[in-house]
Coordinates of C-alpha atoms and ligand atoms in Angstrom, one line a residue:
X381 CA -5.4 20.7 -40.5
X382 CA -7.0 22.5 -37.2
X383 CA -8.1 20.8 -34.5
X384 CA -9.9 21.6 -31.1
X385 CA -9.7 19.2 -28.7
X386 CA -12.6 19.5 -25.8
X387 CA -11.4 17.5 -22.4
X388 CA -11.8 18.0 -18.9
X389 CA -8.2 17.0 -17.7
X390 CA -4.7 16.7 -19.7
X391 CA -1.8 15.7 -17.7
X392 CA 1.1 17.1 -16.6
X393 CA -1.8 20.2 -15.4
X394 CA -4.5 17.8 -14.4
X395 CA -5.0 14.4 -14.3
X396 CA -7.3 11.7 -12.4
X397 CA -6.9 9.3 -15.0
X398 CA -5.5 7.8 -18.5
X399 CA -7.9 10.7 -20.1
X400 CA -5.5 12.8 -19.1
X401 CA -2.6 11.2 -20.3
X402 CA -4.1 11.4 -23.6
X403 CA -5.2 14.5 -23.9
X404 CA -1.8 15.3 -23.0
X405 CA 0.1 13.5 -25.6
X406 CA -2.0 13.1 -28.7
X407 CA -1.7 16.9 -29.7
X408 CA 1.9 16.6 -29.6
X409 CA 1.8 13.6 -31.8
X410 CA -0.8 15.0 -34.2
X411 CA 1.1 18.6 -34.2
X412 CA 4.4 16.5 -35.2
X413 CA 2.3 15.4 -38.3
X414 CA 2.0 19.0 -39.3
X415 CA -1.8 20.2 -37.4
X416 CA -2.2 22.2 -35.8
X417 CA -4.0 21.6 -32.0
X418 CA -5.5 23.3 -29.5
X419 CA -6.8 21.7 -26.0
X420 CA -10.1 23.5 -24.7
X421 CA -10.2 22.8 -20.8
X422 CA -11.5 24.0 -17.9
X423 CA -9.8 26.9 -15.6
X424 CA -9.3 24.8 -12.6
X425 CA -7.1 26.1 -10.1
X426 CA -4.3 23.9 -11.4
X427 CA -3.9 26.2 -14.3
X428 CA -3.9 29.5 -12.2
X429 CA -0.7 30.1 -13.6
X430 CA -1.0 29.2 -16.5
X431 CA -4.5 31.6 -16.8
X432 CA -2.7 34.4 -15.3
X433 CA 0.4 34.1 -18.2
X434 CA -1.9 34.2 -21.0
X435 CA -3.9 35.8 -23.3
X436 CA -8.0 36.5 -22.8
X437 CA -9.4 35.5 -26.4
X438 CA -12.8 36.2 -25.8
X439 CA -15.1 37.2 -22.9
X440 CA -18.8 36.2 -21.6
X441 CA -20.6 38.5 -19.5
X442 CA -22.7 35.9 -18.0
X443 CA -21.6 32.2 -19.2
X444 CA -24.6 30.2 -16.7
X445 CA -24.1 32.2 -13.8
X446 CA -21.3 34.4 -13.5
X447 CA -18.6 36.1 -15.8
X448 CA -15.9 33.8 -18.0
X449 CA -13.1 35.0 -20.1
X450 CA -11.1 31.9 -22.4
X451 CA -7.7 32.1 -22.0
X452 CA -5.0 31.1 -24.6
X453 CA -1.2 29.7 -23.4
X454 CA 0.7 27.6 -24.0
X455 CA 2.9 25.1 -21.8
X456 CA 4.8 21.8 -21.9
X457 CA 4.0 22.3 -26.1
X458 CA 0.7 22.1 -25.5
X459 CA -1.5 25.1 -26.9
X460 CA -4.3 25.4 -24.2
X461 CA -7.5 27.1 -24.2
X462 CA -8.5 27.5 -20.8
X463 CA -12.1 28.7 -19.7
X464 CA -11.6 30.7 -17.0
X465 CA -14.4 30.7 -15.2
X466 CA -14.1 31.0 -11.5
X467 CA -18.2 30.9 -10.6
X468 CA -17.3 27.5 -12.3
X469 CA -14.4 26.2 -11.6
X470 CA -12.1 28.0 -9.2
X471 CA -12.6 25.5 -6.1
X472 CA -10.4 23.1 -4.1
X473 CA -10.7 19.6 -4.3
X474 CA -11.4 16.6 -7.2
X475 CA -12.5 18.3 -10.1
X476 CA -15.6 16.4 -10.1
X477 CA -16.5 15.3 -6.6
X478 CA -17.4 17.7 -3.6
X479 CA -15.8 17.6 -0.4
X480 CA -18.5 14.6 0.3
X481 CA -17.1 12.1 -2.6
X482 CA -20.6 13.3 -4.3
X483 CA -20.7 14.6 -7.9
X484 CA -20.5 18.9 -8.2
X485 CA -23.9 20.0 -8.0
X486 CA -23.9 22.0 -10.7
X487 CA -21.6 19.7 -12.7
X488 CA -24.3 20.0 -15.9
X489 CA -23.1 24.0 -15.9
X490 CA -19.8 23.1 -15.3
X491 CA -19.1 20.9 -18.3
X492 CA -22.1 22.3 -20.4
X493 CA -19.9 25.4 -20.1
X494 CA -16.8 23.7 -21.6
X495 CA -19.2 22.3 -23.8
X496 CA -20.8 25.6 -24.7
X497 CA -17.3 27.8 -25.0
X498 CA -16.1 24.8 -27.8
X499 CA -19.2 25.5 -29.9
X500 CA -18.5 29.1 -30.1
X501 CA -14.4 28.6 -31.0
X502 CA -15.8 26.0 -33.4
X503 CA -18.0 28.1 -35.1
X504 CA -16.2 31.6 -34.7
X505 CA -12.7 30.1 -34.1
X506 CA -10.4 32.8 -32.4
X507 CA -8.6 35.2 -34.3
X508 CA -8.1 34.1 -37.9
X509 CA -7.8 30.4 -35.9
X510 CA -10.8 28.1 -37.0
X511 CA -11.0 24.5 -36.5
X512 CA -11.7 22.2 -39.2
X513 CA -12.6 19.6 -37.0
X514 CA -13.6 19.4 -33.3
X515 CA -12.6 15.7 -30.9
X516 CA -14.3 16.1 -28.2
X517 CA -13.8 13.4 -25.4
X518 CA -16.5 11.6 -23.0
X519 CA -19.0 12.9 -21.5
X520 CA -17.7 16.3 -20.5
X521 CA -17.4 17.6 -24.1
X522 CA -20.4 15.4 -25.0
X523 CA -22.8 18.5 -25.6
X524 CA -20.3 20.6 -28.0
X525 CA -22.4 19.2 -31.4
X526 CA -25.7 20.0 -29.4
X527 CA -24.5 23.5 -29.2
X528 CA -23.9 23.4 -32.8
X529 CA -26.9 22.1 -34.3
X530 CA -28.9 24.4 -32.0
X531 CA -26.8 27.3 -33.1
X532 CA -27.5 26.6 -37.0
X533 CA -25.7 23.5 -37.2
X534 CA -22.9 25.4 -39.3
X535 CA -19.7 24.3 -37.8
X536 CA -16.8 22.2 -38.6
X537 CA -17.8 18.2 -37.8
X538 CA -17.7 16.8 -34.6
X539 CA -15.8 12.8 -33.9
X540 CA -16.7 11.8 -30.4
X541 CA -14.1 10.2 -28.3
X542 CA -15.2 7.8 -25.7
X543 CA -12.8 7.0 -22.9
X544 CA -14.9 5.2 -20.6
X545 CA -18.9 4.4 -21.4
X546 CA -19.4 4.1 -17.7
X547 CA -19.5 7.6 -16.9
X548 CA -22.2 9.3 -19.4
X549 CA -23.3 12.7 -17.7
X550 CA -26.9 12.3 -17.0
X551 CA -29.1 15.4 -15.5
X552 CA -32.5 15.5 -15.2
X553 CA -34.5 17.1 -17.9
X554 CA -35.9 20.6 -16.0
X555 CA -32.4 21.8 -16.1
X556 CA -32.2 22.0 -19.9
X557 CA -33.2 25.8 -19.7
X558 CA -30.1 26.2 -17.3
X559 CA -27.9 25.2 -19.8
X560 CA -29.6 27.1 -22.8
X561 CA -31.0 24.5 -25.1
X562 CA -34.1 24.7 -26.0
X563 CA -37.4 22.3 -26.0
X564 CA -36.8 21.0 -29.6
X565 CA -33.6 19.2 -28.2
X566 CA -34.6 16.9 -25.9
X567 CA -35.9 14.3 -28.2
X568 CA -34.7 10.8 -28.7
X569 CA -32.8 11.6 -31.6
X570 CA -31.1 14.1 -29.7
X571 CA -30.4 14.4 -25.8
X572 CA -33.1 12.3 -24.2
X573 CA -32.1 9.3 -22.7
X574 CA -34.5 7.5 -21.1
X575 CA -36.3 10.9 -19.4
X576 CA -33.6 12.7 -18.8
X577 CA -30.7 15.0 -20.5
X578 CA -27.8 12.4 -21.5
X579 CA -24.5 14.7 -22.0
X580 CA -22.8 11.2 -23.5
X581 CA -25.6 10.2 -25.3
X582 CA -26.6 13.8 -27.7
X583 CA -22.9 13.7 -28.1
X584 CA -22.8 9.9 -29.8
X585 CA -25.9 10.7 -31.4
X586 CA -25.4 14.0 -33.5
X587 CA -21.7 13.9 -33.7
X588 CA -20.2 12.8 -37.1
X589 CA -18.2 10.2 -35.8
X590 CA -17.1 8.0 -32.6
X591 CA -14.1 6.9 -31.6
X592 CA -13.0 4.9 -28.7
X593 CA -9.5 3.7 -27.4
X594 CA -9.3 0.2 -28.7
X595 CA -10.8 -2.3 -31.1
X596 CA -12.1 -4.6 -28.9
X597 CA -13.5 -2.2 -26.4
X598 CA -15.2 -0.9 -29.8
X599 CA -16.8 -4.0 -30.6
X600 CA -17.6 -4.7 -26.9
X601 CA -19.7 -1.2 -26.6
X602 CA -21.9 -2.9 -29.0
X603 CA -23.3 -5.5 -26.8
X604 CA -25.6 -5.0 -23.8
X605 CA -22.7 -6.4 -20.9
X606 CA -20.9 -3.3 -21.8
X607 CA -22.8 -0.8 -23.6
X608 CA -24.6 0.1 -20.3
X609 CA -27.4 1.4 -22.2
X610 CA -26.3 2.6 -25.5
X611 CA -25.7 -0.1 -27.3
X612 CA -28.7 -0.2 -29.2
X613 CA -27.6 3.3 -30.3
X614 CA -23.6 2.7 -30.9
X615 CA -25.2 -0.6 -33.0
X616 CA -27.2 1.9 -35.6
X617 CA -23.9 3.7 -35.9
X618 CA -21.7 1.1 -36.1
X619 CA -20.7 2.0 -39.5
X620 CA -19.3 5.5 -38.1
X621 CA -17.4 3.7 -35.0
X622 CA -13.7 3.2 -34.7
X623 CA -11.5 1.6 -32.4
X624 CA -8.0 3.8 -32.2
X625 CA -5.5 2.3 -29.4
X626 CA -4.2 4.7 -27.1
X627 CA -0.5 4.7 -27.3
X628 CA 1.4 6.6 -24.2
X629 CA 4.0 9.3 -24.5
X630 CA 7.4 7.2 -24.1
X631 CA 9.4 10.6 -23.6
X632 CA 7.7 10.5 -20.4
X633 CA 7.9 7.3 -19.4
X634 CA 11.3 6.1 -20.5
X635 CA 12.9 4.0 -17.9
X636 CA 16.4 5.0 -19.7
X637 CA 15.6 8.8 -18.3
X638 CA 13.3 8.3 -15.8
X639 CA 14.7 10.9 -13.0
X640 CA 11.9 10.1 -10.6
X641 CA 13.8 6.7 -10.6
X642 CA 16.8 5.6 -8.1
X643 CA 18.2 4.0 -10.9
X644 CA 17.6 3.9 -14.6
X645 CA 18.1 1.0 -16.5
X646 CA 17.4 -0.6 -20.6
X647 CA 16.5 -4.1 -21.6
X648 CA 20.1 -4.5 -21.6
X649 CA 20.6 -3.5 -18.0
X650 CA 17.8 -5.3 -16.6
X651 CA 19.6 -6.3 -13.3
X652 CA 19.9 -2.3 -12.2
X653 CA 16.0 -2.9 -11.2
X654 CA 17.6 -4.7 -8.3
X655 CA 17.6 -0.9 -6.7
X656 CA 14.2 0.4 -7.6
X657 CA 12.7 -3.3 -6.2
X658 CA 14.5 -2.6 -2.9
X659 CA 13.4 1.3 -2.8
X660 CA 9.8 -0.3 -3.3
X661 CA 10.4 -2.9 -0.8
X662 CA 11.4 -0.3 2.1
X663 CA 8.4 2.1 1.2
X664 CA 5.7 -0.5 1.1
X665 CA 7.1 -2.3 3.9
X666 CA 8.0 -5.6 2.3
X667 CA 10.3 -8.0 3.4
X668 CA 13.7 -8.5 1.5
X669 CA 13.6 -12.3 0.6
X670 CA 10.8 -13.2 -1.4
X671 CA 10.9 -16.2 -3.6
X672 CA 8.2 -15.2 -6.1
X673 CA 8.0 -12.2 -8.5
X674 CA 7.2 -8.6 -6.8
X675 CA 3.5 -7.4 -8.5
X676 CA 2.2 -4.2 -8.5
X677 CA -1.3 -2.5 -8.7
X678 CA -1.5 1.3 -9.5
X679 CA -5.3 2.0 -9.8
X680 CA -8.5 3.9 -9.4
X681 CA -10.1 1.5 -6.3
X682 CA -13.4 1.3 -8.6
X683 CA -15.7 -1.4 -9.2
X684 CA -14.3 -1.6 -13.2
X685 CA -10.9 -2.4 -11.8
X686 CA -12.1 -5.6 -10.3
X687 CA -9.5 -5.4 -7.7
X688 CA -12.4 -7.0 -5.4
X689 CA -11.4 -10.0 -6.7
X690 CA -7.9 -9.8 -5.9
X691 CA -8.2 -8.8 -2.4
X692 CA -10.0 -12.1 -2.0
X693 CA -7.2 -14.0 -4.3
X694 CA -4.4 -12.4 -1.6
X695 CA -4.4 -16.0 0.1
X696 CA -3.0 -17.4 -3.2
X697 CA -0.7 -14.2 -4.3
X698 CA 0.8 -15.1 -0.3
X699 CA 0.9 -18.6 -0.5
X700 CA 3.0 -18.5 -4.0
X701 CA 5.7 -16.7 -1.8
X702 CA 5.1 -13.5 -4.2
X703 CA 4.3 -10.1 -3.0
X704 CA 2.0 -7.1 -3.5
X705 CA 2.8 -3.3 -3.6
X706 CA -0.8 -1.4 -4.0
X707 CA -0.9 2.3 -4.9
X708 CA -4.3 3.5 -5.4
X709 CA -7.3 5.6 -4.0
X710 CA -11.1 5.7 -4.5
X711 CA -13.9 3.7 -3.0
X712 CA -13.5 3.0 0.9
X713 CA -14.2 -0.7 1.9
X714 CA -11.5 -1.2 -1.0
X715 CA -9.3 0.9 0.5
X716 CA -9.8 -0.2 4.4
X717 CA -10.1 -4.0 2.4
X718 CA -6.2 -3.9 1.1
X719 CA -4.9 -1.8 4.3
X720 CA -6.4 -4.6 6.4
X721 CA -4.6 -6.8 4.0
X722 CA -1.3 -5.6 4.3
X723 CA -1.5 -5.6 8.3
X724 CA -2.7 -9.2 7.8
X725 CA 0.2 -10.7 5.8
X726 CA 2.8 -7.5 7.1
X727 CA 5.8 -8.4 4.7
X728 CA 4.1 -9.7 1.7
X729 CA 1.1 -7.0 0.8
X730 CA 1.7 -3.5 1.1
X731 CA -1.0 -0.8 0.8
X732 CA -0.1 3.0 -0.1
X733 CA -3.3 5.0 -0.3
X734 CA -3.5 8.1 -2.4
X735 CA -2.7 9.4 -5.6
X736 CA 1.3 9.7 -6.4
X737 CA 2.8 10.3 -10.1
X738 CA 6.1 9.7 -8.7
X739 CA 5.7 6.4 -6.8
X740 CA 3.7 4.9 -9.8
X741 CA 6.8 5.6 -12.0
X742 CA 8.4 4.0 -8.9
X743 CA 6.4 0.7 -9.3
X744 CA 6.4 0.4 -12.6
X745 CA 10.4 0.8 -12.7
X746 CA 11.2 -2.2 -9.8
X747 CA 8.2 -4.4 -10.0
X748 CA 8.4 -7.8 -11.6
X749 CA 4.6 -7.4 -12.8
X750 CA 1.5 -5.5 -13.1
X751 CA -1.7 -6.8 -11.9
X752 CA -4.8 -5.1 -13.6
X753 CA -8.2 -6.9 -13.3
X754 CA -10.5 -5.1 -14.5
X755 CA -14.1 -6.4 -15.6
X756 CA -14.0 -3.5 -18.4
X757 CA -11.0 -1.8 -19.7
X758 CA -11.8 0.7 -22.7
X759 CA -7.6 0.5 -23.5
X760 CA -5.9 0.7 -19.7
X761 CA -2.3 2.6 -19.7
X762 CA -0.7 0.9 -17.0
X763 CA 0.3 -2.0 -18.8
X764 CA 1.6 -0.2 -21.9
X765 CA 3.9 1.6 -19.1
X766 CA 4.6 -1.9 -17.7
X767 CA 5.3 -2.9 -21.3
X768 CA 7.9 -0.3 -21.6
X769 CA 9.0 -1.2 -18.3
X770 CA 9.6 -4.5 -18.4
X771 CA 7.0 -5.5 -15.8
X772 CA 5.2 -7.8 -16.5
X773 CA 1.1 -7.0 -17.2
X774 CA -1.2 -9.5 -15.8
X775 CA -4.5 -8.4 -17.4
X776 CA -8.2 -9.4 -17.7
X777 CA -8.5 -10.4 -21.6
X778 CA -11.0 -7.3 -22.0
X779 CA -11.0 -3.9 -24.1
X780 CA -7.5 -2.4 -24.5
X781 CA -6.1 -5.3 -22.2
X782 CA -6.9 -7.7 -24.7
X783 CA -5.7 -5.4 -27.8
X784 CA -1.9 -4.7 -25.9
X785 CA -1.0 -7.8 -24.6
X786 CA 0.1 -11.2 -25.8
X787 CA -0.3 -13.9 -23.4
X788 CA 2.1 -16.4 -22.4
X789 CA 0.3 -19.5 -23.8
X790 CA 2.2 -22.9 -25.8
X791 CA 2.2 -21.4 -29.2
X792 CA 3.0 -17.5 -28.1
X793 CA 5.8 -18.9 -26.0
X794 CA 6.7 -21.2 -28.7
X795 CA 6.7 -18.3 -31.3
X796 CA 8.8 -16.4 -29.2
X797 CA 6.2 -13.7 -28.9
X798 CA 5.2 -13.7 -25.7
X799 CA 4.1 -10.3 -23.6
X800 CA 2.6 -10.9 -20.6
X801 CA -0.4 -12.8 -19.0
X802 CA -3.7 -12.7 -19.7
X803 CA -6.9 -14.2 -17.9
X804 CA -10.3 -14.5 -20.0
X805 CA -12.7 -15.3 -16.5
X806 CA -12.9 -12.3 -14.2
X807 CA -13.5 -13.8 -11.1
X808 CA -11.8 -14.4 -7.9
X809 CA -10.6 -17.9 -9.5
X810 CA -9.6 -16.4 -12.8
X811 CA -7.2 -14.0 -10.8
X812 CA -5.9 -16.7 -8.8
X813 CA -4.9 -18.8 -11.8
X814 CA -3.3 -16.4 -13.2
X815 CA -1.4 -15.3 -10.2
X816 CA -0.1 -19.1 -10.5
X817 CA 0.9 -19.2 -13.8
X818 CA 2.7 -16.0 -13.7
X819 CA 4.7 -17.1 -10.7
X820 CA 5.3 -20.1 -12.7
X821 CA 6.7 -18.9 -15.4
X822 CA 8.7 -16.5 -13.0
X823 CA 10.5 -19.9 -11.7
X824 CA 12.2 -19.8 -14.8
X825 CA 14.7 -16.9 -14.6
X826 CA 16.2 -17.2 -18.2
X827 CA 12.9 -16.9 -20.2
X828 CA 11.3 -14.7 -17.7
X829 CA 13.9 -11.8 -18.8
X830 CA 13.6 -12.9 -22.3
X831 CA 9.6 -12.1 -22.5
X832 CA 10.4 -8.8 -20.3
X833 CA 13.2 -7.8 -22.9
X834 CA 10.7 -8.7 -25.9
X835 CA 7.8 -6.5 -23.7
X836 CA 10.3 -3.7 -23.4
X837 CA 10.3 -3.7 -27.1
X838 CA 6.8 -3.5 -27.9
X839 CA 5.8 -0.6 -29.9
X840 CA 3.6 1.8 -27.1
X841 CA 4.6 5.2 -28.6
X842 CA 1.4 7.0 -30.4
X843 CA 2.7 6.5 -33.9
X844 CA 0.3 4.1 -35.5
X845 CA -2.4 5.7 -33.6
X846 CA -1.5 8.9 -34.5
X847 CA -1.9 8.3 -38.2
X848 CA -4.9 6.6 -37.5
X849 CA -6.4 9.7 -36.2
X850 CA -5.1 11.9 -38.9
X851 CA -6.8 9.3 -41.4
X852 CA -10.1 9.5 -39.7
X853 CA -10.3 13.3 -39.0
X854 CA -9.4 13.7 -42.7
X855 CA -11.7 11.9 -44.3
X856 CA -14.5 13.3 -42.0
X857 CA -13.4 16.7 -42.7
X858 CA -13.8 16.2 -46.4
X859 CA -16.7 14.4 -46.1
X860 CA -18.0 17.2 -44.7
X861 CA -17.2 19.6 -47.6
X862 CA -19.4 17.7 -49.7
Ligands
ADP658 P1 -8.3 4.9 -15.8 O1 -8.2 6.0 -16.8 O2 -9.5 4.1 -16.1 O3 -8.1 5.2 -14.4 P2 -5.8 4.0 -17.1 O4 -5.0 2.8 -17.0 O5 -6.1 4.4 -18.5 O6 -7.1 3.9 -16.2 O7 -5.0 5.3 -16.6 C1 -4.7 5.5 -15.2 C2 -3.7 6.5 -15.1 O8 -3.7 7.1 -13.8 C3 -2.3 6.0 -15.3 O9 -1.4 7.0 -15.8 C4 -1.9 5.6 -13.9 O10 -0.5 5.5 -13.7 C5 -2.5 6.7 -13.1 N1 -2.9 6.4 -11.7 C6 -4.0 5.7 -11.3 N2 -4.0 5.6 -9.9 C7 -2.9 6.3 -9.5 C8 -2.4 6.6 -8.2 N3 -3.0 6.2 -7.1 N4 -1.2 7.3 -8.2 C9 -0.6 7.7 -9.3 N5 -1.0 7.4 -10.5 C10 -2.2 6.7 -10.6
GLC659 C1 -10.6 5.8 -19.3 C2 -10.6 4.3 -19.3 C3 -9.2 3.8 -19.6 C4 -8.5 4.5 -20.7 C5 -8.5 6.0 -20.4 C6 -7.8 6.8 -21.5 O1 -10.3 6.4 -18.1 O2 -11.1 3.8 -18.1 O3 -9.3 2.4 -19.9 O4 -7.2 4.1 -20.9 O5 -9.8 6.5 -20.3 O6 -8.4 6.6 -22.8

């Protein structure tokens, strides 16, 4: 089985989020099931190198403004397609925001570029390389099966990957000539949204099939507190939408052979955290005898993240005798909100600001727990990473959070099952609650390690997932023989 992947970021090369993470380890596990994958991205300067390595497949004279050549390498056993495409791409900075935190200008060519370039492989494929099946993911890749249909329609099928509904690439509708579609579509059935050209929306509606990265977050997209929009439209489809967990690549993050750590350690070694705790405790300035467990946030400072609410829960975190280690970047009262914080109680918050592979691994390897409150999580990575870490996640009970985690309630504690904590109202008091009950369950020692040692054995790894895919993408591709 071929399959193009279309994506905007795919870590180790590029990354602001779990997208990334994905895109960087579900070829790996789909290409150890026998297909064979290639990842379509952008030619950001991050892949300079790689771009300059490999091998032009095919050239545009004029892709929306300027010359483009795609690119074919292949790194970290990932085969890339890169669309070099410096009028596009080639600029410093986020890969999506301008130097002013505001969206690229001409974001609509940028990713209706990518979008455009995967029609073509589709179609064409490169060299005696044709997919039999495209995935492209969120809103970036949304306009691939637009390209298609306009084109003909005869390509391979197209699933739809959601990673987060919240972002859906909307551009008003006198730029549709820009990007080479014509008139015919910008119809309801098609691109329009609501007056203007939805990149997320003509992907849902003319691709084959959708997929997002959990169950619940599945069934959540269906209702109007979390569809923002297109519900109504996910609804009519229902039938063709799936819920595939994202799993994380545990070669990666394997606290066995972490090397970014100061110590490694298994769920037989659990008191070798001892050192990664202290490292954590002399970067984020904490003091050295706290009674309560050591929690960590690594996050996006967004809205979804609801970390809001735990700024205004500190008093509580404080009073519990626990402490708070924050690594994350994003919006600014958020991020002035938890420096303040951490000059307010100097010894029990800490604040790091900025974005930091290495320190996350960091947290995740000497914290006690994981705090993620989000008010929408499609699945949320950092707790499957504090899973396999043995710190413990204390999660909103939404989307992925709700799908990874088992809470510590009477009969899961009873049933020896217990994962973690989870808190069903997502408010200031919910946090606070569960702030409480996690540093009361921390009070005793002996079942504490016994829920991390069961968390550290949770499955995380793609497996499942990765046979879920494979099932899906094969019985679309058959499907679409008939
Ligand atoms: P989202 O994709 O919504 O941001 P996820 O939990 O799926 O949320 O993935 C976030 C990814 O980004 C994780 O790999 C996490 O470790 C990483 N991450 C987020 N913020 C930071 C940061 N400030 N420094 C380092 N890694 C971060
Ligand atoms: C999005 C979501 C996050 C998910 C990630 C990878 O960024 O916000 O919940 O884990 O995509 O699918």
């Amino acid at each position: 089985m071929k399959i193009l992947f279309v994506a905007s970021e795919c870590a180790p090369f590029v990354k602001t989020g779990g997208l990334a993470d994905v895109i960087g380890a579900v070829p790996k596990s789909l290409g150890a099931r026998g297909a064979s994958v290639r990842v379509m991205l952008p030619g950001y300067p991050a892949l300079a190198s790689q771009i300059a390595d490999g091998t032009v497949v095919s050239t545009y004279d004029d892709l929306f403004g300027g010359a483009a050549r795609l690119v074919a390498a292949t790194d970290h056993g990932i085969d890339l397609l890169i669309l070099d495409a410096p009028h596009l791409f080639d600029r410093a900075g986020n890969i999506y925001l301008d130097e002013t935190g505001s969206d690229w200008a001409d974001n609509h060519l940028r990713f209706g570029a990518l979008s455009r370039v995967g029609a073509d492989v589709a179609m064409n494929g490169i060299g005696d390389w044709t997919p039999d099946l495209v995935n492209a993911h969120d809103w970036q890749a949304g306009l691939v099966p637009a390209y298609i249909k306009q084109a003909g329609g005869n390509g391979p099928p197209v699933v739809m990957t959601i990673h987060n509904i919240a972002f859906q690439g909307l551009f008003d509708s006198y730029l549709l000539g820009d990007l080479g579609l014509s008139a015919d579509m910008f119809t309801p059935e098609a691109l329009e949204y609501y007056g203007r050209i939805g990149f997320l929306k003509g992907g849902l509606a003319l691709c084959d099939k959708i997929t997002t990265v959990s169950p619940t977050y599945a069934r959540e997209l269906m209702t109007a507190d979390y569809g923002m929009g297109l519900e109504g439209l996910l609804r009519a489809r229902q039938t063709d939408v799936s819920g595939i967990l994202n799993g994380i690549d545990i070669d990666v993050w394997n606290p066995e052979t972490d090397d970014t750590l100061p110590q490694t350690y298994t769920a037989r070694s659990l008191k070798r955290k001892t050192k990664n705790r202290d490292e954590i405790r002399a970067r984020f300035g904490l003091s050295e005898n706290a009674t309560g467990p050591l929690f960590c946030v690594i996050s996006r400072l967004t809205e979804q993240k609801g970390l809001d609410l735990l700024l205004e829960a500190l008093p509580t975190l404080v009073g519990q005798g626990a402490q708070l280690a924050l690594l994350g970047s994003g919006n600014a009262d958020l991020e002035d909100g938890f420096v303040a914080a951490a000059k307010q109680y100097k010894g029990a918050v800490g604040t790091i600001i900025g974005y930091d592979e290495s320190l996350s691994h960091l947290l995740q390897g000497g914290s006690d727990a994981i705090l993620i409150s989000s008010r929408f999580e499609p699945c949320g990575l950092t707790q499957l990473y504090g899973l396999r870490y043995g710190t413990l996640p204390v999660v909103a009970n939404t989307g992925g959070l709700a799908d990874t985690v088992i809470d510590a309630n009477e009969a899961a504690i009873l049933a020896d099952c217990a994962t973690g904590v989870q808190f069903t109202s997502v408010t200031t008091q919910g946090v606070e609650q569960a702030i409480i009950r996690t540093c009361d369950l921390f009070k005793d020692q002996k079942n504490w390690a016994k829920m991390v040692r069961r968390a550290m054995g949770h499955p995380v790894d793609w497996d499942r997932s990765a046979e879920a895919y494979l099932m899906l993408f094969t019985s679309v591709i058959e499907d679409n023989k008939r």
